[in-house]
Tab-separated table of N, CA and C in Angstrom:
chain	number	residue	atom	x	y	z
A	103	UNK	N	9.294	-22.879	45.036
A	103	UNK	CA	8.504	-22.084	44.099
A	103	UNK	C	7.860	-23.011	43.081
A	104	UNK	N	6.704	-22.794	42.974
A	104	UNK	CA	5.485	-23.942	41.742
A	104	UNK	C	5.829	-22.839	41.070
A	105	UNK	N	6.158	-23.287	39.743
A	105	UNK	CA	5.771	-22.557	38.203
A	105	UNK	C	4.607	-23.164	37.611
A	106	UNK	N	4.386	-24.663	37.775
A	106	UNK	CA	3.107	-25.611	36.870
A	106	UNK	C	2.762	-26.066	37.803
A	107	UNK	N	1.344	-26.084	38.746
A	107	UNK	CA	0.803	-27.265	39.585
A	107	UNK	C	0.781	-28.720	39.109
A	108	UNK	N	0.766	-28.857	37.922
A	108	UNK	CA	0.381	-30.459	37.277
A	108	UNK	C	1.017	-30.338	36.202
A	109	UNK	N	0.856	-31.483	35.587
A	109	UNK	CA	1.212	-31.895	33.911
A	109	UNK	C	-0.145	-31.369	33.477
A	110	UNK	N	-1.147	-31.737	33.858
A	110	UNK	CA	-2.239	-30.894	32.823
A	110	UNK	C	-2.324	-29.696	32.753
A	111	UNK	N	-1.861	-28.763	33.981
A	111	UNK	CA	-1.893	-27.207	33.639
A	111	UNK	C	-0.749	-27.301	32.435
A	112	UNK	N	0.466	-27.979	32.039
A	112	UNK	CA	1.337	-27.168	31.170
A	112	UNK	C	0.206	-28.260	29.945
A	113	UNK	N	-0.432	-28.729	29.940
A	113	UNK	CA	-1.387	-29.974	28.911
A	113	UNK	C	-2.018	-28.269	28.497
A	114	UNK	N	-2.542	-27.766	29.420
A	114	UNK	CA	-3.784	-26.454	28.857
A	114	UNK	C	-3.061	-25.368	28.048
A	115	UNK	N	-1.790	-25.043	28.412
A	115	UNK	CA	-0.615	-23.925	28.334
A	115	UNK	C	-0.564	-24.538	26.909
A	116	UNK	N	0.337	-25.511	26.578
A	116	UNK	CA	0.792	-25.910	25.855
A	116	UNK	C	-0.075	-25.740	24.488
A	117	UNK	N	-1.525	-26.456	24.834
A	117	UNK	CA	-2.491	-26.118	23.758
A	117	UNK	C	-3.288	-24.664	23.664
A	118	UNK	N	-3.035	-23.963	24.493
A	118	UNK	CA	-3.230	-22.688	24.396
A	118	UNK	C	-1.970	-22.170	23.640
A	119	UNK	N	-1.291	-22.102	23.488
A	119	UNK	CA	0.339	-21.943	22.872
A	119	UNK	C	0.380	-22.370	21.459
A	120	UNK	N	-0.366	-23.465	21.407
A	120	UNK	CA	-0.406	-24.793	20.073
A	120	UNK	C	-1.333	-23.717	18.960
A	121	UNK	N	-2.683	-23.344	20.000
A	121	UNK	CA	-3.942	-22.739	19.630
A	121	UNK	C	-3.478	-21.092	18.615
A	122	UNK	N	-2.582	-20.586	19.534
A	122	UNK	CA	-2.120	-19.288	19.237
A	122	UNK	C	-1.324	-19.107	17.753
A	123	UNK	N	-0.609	-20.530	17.882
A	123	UNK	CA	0.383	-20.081	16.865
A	123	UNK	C	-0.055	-20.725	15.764
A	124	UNK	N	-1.215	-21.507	15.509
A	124	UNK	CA	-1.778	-21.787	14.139
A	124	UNK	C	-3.047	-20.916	13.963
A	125	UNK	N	-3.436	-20.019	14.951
A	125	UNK	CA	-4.595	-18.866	14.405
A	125	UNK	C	-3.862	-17.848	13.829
A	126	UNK	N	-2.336	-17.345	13.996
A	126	UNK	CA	-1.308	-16.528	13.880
A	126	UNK	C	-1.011	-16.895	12.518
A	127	UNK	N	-0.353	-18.389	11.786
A	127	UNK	CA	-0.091	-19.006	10.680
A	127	UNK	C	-1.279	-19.411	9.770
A	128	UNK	N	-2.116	-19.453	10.090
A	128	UNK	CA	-3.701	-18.841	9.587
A	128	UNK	C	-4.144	-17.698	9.157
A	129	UNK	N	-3.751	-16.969	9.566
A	129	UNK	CA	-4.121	-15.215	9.067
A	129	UNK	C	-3.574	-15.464	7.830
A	130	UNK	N	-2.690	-15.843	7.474
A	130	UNK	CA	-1.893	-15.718	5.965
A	130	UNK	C	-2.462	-16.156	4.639
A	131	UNK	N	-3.565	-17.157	5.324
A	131	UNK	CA	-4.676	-17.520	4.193
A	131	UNK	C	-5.638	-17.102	3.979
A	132	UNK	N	-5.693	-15.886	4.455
A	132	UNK	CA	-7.001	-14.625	4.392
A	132	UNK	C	-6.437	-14.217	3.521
A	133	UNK	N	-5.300	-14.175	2.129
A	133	UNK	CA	-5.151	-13.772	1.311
A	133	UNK	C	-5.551	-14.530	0.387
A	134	UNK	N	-5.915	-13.878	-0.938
A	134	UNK	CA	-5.866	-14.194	-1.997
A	134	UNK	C	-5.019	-13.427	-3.072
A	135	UNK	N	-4.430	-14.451	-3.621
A	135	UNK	CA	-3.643	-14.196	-4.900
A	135	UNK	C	-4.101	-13.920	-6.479
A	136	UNK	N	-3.697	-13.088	-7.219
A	136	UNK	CA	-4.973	-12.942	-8.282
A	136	UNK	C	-3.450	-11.998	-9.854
A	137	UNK	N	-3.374	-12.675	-10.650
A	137	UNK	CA	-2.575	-12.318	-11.588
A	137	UNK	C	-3.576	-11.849	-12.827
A	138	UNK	N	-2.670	-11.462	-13.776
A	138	UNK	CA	-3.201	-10.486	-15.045
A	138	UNK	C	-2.593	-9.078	-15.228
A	139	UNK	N	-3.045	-9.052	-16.358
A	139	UNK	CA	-2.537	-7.745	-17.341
A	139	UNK	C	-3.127	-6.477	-16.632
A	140	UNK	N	-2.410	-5.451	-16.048
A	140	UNK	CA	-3.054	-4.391	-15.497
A	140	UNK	C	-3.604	-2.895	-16.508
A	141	UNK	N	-4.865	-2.378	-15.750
A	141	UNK	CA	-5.219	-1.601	-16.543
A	141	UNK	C	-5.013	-0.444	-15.006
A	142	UNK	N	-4.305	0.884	-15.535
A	142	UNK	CA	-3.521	1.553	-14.541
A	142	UNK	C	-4.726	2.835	-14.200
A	143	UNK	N	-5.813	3.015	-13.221
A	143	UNK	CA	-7.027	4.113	-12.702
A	143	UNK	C	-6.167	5.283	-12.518
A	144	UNK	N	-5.318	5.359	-11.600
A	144	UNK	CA	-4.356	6.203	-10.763
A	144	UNK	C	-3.123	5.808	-10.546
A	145	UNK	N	-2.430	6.697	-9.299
A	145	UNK	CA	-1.002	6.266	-8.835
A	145	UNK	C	-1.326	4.871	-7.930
A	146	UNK	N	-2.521	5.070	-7.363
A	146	UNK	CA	-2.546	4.002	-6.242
A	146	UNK	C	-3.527	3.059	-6.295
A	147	UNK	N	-3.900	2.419	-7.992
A	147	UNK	CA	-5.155	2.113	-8.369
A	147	UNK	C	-5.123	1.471	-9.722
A	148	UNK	N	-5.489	-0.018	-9.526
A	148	UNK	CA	-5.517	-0.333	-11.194
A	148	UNK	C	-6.156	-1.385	-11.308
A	149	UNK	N	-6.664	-1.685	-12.391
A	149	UNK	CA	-7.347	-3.572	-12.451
A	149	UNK	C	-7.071	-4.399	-12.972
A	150	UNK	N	-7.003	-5.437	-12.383
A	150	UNK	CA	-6.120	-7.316	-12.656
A	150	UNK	C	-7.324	-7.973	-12.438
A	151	UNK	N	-7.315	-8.392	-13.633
A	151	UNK	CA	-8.279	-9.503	-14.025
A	151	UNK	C	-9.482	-9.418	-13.572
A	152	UNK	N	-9.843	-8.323	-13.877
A	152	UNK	CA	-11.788	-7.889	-13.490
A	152	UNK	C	-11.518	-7.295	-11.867
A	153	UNK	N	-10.180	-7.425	-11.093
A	153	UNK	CA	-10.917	-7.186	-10.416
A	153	UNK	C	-10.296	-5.400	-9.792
A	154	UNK	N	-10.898	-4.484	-9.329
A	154	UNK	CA	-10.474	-3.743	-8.878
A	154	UNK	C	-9.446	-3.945	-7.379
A	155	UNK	N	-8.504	-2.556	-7.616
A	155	UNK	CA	-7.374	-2.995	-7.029
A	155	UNK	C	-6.754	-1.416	-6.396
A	156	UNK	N	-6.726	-1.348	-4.984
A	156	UNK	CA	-6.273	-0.197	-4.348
A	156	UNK	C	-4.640	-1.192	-3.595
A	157	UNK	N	-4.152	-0.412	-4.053
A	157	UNK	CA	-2.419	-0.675	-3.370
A	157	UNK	C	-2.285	-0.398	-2.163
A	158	UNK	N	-2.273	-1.181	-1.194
A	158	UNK	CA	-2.311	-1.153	0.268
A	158	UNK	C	-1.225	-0.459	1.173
A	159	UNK	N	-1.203	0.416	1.966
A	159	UNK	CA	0.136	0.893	2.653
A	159	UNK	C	0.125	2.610	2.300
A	160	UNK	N	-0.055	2.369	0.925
A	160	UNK	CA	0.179	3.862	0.562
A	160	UNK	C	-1.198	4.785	-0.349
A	161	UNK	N	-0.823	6.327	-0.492
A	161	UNK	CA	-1.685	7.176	-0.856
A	161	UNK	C	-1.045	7.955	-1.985
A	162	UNK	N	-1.266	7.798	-2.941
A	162	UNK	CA	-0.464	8.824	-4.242
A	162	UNK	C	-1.785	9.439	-4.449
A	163	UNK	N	-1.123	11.339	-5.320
A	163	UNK	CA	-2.189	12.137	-5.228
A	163	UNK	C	-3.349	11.648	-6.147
A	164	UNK	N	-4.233	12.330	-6.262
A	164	UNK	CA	-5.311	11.987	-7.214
A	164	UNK	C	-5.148	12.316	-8.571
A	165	UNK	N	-5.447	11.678	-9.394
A	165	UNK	CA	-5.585	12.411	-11.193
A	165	UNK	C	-5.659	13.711	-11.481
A	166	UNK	N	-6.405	14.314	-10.968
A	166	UNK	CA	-6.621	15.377	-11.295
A	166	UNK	C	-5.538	16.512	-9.933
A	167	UNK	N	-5.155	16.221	-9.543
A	167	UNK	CA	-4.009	16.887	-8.498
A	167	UNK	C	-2.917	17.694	-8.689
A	168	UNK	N	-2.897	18.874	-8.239
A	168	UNK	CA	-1.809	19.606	-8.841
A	168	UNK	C	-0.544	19.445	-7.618
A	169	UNK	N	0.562	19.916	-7.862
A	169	UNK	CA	1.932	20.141	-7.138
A	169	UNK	C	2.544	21.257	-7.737
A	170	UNK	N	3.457	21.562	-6.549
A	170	UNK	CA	3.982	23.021	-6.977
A	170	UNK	C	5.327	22.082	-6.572
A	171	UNK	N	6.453	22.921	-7.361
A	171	UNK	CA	8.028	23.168	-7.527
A	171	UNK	C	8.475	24.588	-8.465
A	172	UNK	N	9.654	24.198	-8.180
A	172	UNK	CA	10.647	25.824	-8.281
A	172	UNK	C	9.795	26.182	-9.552
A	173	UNK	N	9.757	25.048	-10.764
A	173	UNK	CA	8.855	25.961	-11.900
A	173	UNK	C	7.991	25.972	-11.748
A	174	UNK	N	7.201	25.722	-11.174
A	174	UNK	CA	5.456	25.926	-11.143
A	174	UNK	C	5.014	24.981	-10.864
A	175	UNK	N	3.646	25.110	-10.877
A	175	UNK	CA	2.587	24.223	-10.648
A	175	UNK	C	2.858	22.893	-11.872
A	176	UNK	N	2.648	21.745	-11.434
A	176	UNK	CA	2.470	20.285	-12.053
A	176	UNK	C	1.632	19.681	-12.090
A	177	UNK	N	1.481	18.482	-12.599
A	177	UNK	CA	0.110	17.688	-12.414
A	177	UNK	C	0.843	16.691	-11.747
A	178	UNK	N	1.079	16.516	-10.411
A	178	UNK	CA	1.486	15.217	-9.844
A	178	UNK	C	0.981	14.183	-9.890
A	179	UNK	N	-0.258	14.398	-9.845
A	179	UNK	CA	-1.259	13.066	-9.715
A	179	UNK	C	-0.777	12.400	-11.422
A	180	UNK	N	-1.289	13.003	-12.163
A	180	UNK	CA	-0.820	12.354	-13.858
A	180	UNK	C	0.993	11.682	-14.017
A	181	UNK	N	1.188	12.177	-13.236
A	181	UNK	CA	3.075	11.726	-12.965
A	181	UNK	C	3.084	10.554	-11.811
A	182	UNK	N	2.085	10.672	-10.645
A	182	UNK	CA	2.402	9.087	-10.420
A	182	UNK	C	1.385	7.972	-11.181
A	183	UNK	N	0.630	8.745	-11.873
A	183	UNK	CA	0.186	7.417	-12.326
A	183	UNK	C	0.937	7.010	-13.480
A	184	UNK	N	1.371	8.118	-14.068
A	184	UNK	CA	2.376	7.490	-14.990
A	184	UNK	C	3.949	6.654	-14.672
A	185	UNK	N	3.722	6.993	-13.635
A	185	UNK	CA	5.102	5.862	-12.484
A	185	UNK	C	4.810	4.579	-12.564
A	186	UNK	N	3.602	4.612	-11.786
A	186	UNK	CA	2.972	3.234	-11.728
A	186	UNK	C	3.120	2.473	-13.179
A	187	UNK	N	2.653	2.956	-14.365
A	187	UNK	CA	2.327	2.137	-15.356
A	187	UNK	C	3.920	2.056	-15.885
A	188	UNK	N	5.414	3.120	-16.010
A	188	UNK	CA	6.432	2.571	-15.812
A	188	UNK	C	6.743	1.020	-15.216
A	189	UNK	N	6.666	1.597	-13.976
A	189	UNK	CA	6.952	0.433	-13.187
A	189	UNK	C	6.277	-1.146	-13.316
A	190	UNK	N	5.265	-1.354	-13.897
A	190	UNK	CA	4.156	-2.117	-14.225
A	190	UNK	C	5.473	-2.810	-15.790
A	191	UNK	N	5.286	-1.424	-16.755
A	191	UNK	CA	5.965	-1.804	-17.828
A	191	UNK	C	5.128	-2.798	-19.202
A	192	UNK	N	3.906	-3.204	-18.543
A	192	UNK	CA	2.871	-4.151	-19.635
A	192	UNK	C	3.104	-5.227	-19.203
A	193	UNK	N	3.650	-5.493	-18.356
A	193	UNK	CA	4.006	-6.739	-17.853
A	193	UNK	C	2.902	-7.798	-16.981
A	194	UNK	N	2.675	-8.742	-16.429
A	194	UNK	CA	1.623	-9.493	-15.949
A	194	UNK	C	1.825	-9.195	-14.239
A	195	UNK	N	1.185	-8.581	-13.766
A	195	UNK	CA	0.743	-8.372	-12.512
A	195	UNK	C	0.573	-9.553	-11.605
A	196	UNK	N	0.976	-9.241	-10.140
A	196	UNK	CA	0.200	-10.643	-9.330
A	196	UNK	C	0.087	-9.747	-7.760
A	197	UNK	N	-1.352	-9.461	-7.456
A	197	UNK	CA	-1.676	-9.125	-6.278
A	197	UNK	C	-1.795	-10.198	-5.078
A	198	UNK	N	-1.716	-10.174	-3.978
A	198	UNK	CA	-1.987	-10.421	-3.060
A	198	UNK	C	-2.604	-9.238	-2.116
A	199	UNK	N	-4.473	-9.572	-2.565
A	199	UNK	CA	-5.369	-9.215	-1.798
A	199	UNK	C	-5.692	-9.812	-0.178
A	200	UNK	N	-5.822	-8.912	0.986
A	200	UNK	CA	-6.522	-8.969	2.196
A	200	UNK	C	-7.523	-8.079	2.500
A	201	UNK	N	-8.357	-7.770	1.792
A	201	UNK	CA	-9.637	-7.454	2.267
A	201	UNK	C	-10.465	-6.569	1.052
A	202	UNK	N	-10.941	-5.441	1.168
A	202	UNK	CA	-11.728	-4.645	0.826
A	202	UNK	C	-11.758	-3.227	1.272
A	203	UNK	N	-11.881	-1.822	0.775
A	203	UNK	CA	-11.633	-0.870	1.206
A	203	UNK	C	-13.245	-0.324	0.824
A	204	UNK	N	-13.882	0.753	1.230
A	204	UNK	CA	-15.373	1.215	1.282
A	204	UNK	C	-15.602	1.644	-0.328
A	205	UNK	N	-15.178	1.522	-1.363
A	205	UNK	CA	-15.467	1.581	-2.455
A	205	UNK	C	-15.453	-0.052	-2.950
A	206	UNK	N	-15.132	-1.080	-2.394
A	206	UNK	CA	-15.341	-2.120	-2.638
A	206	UNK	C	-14.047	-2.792	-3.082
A	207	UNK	N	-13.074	-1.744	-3.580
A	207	UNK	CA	-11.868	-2.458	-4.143
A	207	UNK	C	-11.152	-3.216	-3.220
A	208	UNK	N	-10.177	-4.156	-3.690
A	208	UNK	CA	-9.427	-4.776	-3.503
A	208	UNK	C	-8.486	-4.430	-2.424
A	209	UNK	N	-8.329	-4.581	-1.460
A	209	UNK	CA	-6.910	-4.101	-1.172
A	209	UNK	C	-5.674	-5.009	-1.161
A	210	UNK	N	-4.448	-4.826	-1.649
A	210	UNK	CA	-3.534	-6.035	-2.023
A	210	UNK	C	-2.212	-5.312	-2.338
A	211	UNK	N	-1.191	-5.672	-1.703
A	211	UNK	CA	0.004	-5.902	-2.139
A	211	UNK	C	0.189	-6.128	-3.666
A	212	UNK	N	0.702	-5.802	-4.470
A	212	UNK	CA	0.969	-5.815	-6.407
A	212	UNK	C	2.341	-6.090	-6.249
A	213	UNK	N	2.940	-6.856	-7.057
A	213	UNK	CA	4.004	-7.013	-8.039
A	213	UNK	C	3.828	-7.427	-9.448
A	214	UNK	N	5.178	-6.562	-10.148
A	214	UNK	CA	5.401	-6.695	-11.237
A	214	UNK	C	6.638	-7.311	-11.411
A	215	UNK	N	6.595	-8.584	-11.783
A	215	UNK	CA	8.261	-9.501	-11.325
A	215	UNK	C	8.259	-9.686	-9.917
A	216	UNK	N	9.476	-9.345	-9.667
A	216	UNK	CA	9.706	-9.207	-8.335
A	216	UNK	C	10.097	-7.717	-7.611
A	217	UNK	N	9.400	-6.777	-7.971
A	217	UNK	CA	8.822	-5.643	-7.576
A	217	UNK	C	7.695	-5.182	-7.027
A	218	UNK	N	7.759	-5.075	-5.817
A	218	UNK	CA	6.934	-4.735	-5.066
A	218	UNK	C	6.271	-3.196	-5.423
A	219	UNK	N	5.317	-3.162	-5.964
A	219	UNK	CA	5.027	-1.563	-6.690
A	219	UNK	C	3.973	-1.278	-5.105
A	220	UNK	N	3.696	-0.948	-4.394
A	220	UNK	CA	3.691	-0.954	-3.417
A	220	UNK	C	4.813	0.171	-2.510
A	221	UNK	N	5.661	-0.452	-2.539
A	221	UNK	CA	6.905	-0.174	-1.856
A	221	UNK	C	7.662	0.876	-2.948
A	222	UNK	N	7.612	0.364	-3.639
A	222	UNK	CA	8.520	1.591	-4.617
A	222	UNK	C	7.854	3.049	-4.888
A	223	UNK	N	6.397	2.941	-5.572
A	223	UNK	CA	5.659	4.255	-5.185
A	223	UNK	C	6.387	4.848	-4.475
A	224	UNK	N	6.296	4.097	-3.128
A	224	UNK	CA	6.596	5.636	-1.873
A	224	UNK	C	8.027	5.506	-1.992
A	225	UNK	N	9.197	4.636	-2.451
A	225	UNK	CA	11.017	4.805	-2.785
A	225	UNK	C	10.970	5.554	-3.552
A	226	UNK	N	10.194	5.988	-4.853
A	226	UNK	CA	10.503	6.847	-5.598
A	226	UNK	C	9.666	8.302	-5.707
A	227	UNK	N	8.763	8.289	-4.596
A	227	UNK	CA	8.605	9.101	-3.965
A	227	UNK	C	7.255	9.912	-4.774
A	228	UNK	N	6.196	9.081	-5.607
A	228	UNK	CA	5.091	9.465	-5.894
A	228	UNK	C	3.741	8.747	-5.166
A	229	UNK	N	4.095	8.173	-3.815
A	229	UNK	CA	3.035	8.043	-2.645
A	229	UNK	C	3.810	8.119	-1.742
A	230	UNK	N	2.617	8.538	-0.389
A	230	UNK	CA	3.351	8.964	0.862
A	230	UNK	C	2.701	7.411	1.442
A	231	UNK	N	3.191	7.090	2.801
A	231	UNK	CA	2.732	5.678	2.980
A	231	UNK	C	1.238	6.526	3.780
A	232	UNK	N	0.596	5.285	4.712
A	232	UNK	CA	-0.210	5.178	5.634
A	232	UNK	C	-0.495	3.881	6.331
A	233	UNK	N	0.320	3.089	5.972
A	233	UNK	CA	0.540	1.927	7.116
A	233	UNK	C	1.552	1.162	7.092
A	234	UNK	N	2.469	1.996	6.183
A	234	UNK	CA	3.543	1.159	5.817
A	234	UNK	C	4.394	1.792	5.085
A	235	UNK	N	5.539	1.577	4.998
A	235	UNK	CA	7.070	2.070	3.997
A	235	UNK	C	6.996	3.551	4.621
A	236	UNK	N	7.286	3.927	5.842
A	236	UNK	CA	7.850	4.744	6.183
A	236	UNK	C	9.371	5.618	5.764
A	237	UNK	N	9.968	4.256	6.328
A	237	UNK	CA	11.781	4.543	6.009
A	237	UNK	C	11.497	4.862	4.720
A	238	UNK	N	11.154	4.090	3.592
A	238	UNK	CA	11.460	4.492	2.244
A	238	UNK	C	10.755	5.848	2.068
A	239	UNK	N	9.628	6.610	2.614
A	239	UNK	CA	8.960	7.742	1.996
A	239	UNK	C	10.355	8.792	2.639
A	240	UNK	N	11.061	8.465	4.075
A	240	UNK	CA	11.953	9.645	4.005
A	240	UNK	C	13.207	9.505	3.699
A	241	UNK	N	13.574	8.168	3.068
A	241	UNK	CA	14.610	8.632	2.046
A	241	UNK	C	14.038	9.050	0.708
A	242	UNK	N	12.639	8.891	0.154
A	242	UNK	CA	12.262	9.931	-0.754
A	242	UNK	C	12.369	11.411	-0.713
A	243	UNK	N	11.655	11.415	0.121
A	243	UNK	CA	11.358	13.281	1.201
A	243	UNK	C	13.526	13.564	0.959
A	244	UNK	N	14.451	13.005	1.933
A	244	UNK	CA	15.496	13.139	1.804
A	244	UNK	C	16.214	13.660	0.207
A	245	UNK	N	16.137	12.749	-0.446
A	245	UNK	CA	16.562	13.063	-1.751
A	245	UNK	C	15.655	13.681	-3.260
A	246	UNK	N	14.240	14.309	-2.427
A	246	UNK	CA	13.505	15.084	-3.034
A	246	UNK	C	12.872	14.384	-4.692
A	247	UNK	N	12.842	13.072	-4.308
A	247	UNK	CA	11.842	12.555	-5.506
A	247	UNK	C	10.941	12.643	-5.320
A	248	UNK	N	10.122	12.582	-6.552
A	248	UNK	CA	8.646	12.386	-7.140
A	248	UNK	C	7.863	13.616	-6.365
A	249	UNK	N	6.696	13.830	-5.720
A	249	UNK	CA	5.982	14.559	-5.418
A	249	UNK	C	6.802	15.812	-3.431
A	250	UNK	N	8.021	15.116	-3.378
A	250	UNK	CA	8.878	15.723	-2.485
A	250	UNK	C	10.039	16.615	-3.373
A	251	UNK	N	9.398	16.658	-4.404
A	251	UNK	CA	10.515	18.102	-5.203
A	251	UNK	C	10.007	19.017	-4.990
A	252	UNK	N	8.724	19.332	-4.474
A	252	UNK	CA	8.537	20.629	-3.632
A	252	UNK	C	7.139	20.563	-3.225
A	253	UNK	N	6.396	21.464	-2.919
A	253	UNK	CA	5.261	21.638	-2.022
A	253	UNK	C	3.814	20.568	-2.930
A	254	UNK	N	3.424	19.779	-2.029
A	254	UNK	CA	1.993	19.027	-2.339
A	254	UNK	C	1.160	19.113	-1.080
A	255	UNK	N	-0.245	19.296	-1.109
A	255	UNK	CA	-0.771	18.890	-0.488
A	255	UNK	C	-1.291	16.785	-0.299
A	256	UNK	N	-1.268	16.566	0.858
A	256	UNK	CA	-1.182	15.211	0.848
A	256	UNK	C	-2.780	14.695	0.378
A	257	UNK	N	-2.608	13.942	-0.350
A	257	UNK	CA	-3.932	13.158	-0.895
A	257	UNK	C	-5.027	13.025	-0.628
A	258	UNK	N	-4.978	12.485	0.886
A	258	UNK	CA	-6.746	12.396	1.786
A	258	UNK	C	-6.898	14.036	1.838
A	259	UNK	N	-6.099	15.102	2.453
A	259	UNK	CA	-6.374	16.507	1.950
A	259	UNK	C	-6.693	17.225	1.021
A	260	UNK	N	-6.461	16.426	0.298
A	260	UNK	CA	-6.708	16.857	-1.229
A	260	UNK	C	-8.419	16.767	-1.256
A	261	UNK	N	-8.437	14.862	-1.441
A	261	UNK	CA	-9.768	14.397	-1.495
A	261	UNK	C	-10.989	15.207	-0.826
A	262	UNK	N	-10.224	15.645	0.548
A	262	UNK	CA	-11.769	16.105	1.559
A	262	UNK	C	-11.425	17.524	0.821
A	263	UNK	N	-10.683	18.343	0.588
A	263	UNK	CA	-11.125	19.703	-0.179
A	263	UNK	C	-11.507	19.927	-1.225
A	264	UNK	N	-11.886	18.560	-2.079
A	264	UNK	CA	-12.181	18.425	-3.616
A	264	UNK	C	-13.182	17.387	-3.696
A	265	UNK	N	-14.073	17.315	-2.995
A	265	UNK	CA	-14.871	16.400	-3.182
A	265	UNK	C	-15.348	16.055	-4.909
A	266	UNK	N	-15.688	14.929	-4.679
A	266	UNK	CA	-16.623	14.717	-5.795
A	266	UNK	C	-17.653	15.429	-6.265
């Protein structure tokens, strides 16, 4: 049984292999890093150092967004953004941006310290994910934090029934 006809077929393999795994360790420098004092838009939205900034992974409701629980109607949206700026605390921000979303913002991973605000949103349960932090949105959903204490409509639903 041939597995390699030659030394140069595993010569081509090898640098095809070589090729793969530094275009792979390359992707990682399509980020940019960008620190500063945050100014807080929304739950899922704020700006560091001029530049606008959408929190990647997840969707918290809009500002103006209502939620219902056992007492009534809420303003969820005003409660995660007031999470966010908790969690923030005045403290100095550091994103790690990969790309751009159709309003032009930023899209980027945020920490505050070593808090991933990102990830916690949807742990404490005032964003649902969309490409990410699953597990954590249903141990939110599970233990009925933030916008899972009772009935919301989800965000992009929101948006397309409330247009601008």
């Amino acid at each position: 049984m041939r597995i390699f006809g030659s030394f140069r077929e595993i010569g081509w393999l090898g640098a095809l292999i070589l090729i793969a795994i530094v275009a792979w360790q390359l992707d990682g420098f399509n980020t940019e890093t960008f620190t500063g004092f945050a100014i807080i838009v929304d739950g899922d939205s704020l700006e560091v150092s001029g530049e606008r900034v959408r929190l990647s992974g997840i969707d918290a409701p809009e500002a103006l967004q209502m939620c219902t629980r056992a007492s009534g109607r809420w303003p969820c949206g005003r409660e995660a953004e007031r999470a966010l700026e908790r969690l923030i605390g005045g403290a100095v921000v550091s994103c790690d941006a990969s790309g751009t979303d159709r309003f032009d913002r930023r899209l980027a991973t945020c920490f505050s310290g070593d808090t991933n605000l990102n990830l916690e949103m949807v742990r404490r349960g005032w964003a649902v994910p969309n490409s990410a932090y699953f597990h954590e949105a249903d141990l939110a959903k599970e233990q009925r934090l933030g916008i899972w204490q009772g009935e919301f409509q989800y965000p992009d639903e929101w948006r397309r029934d409330n247009p601008r």
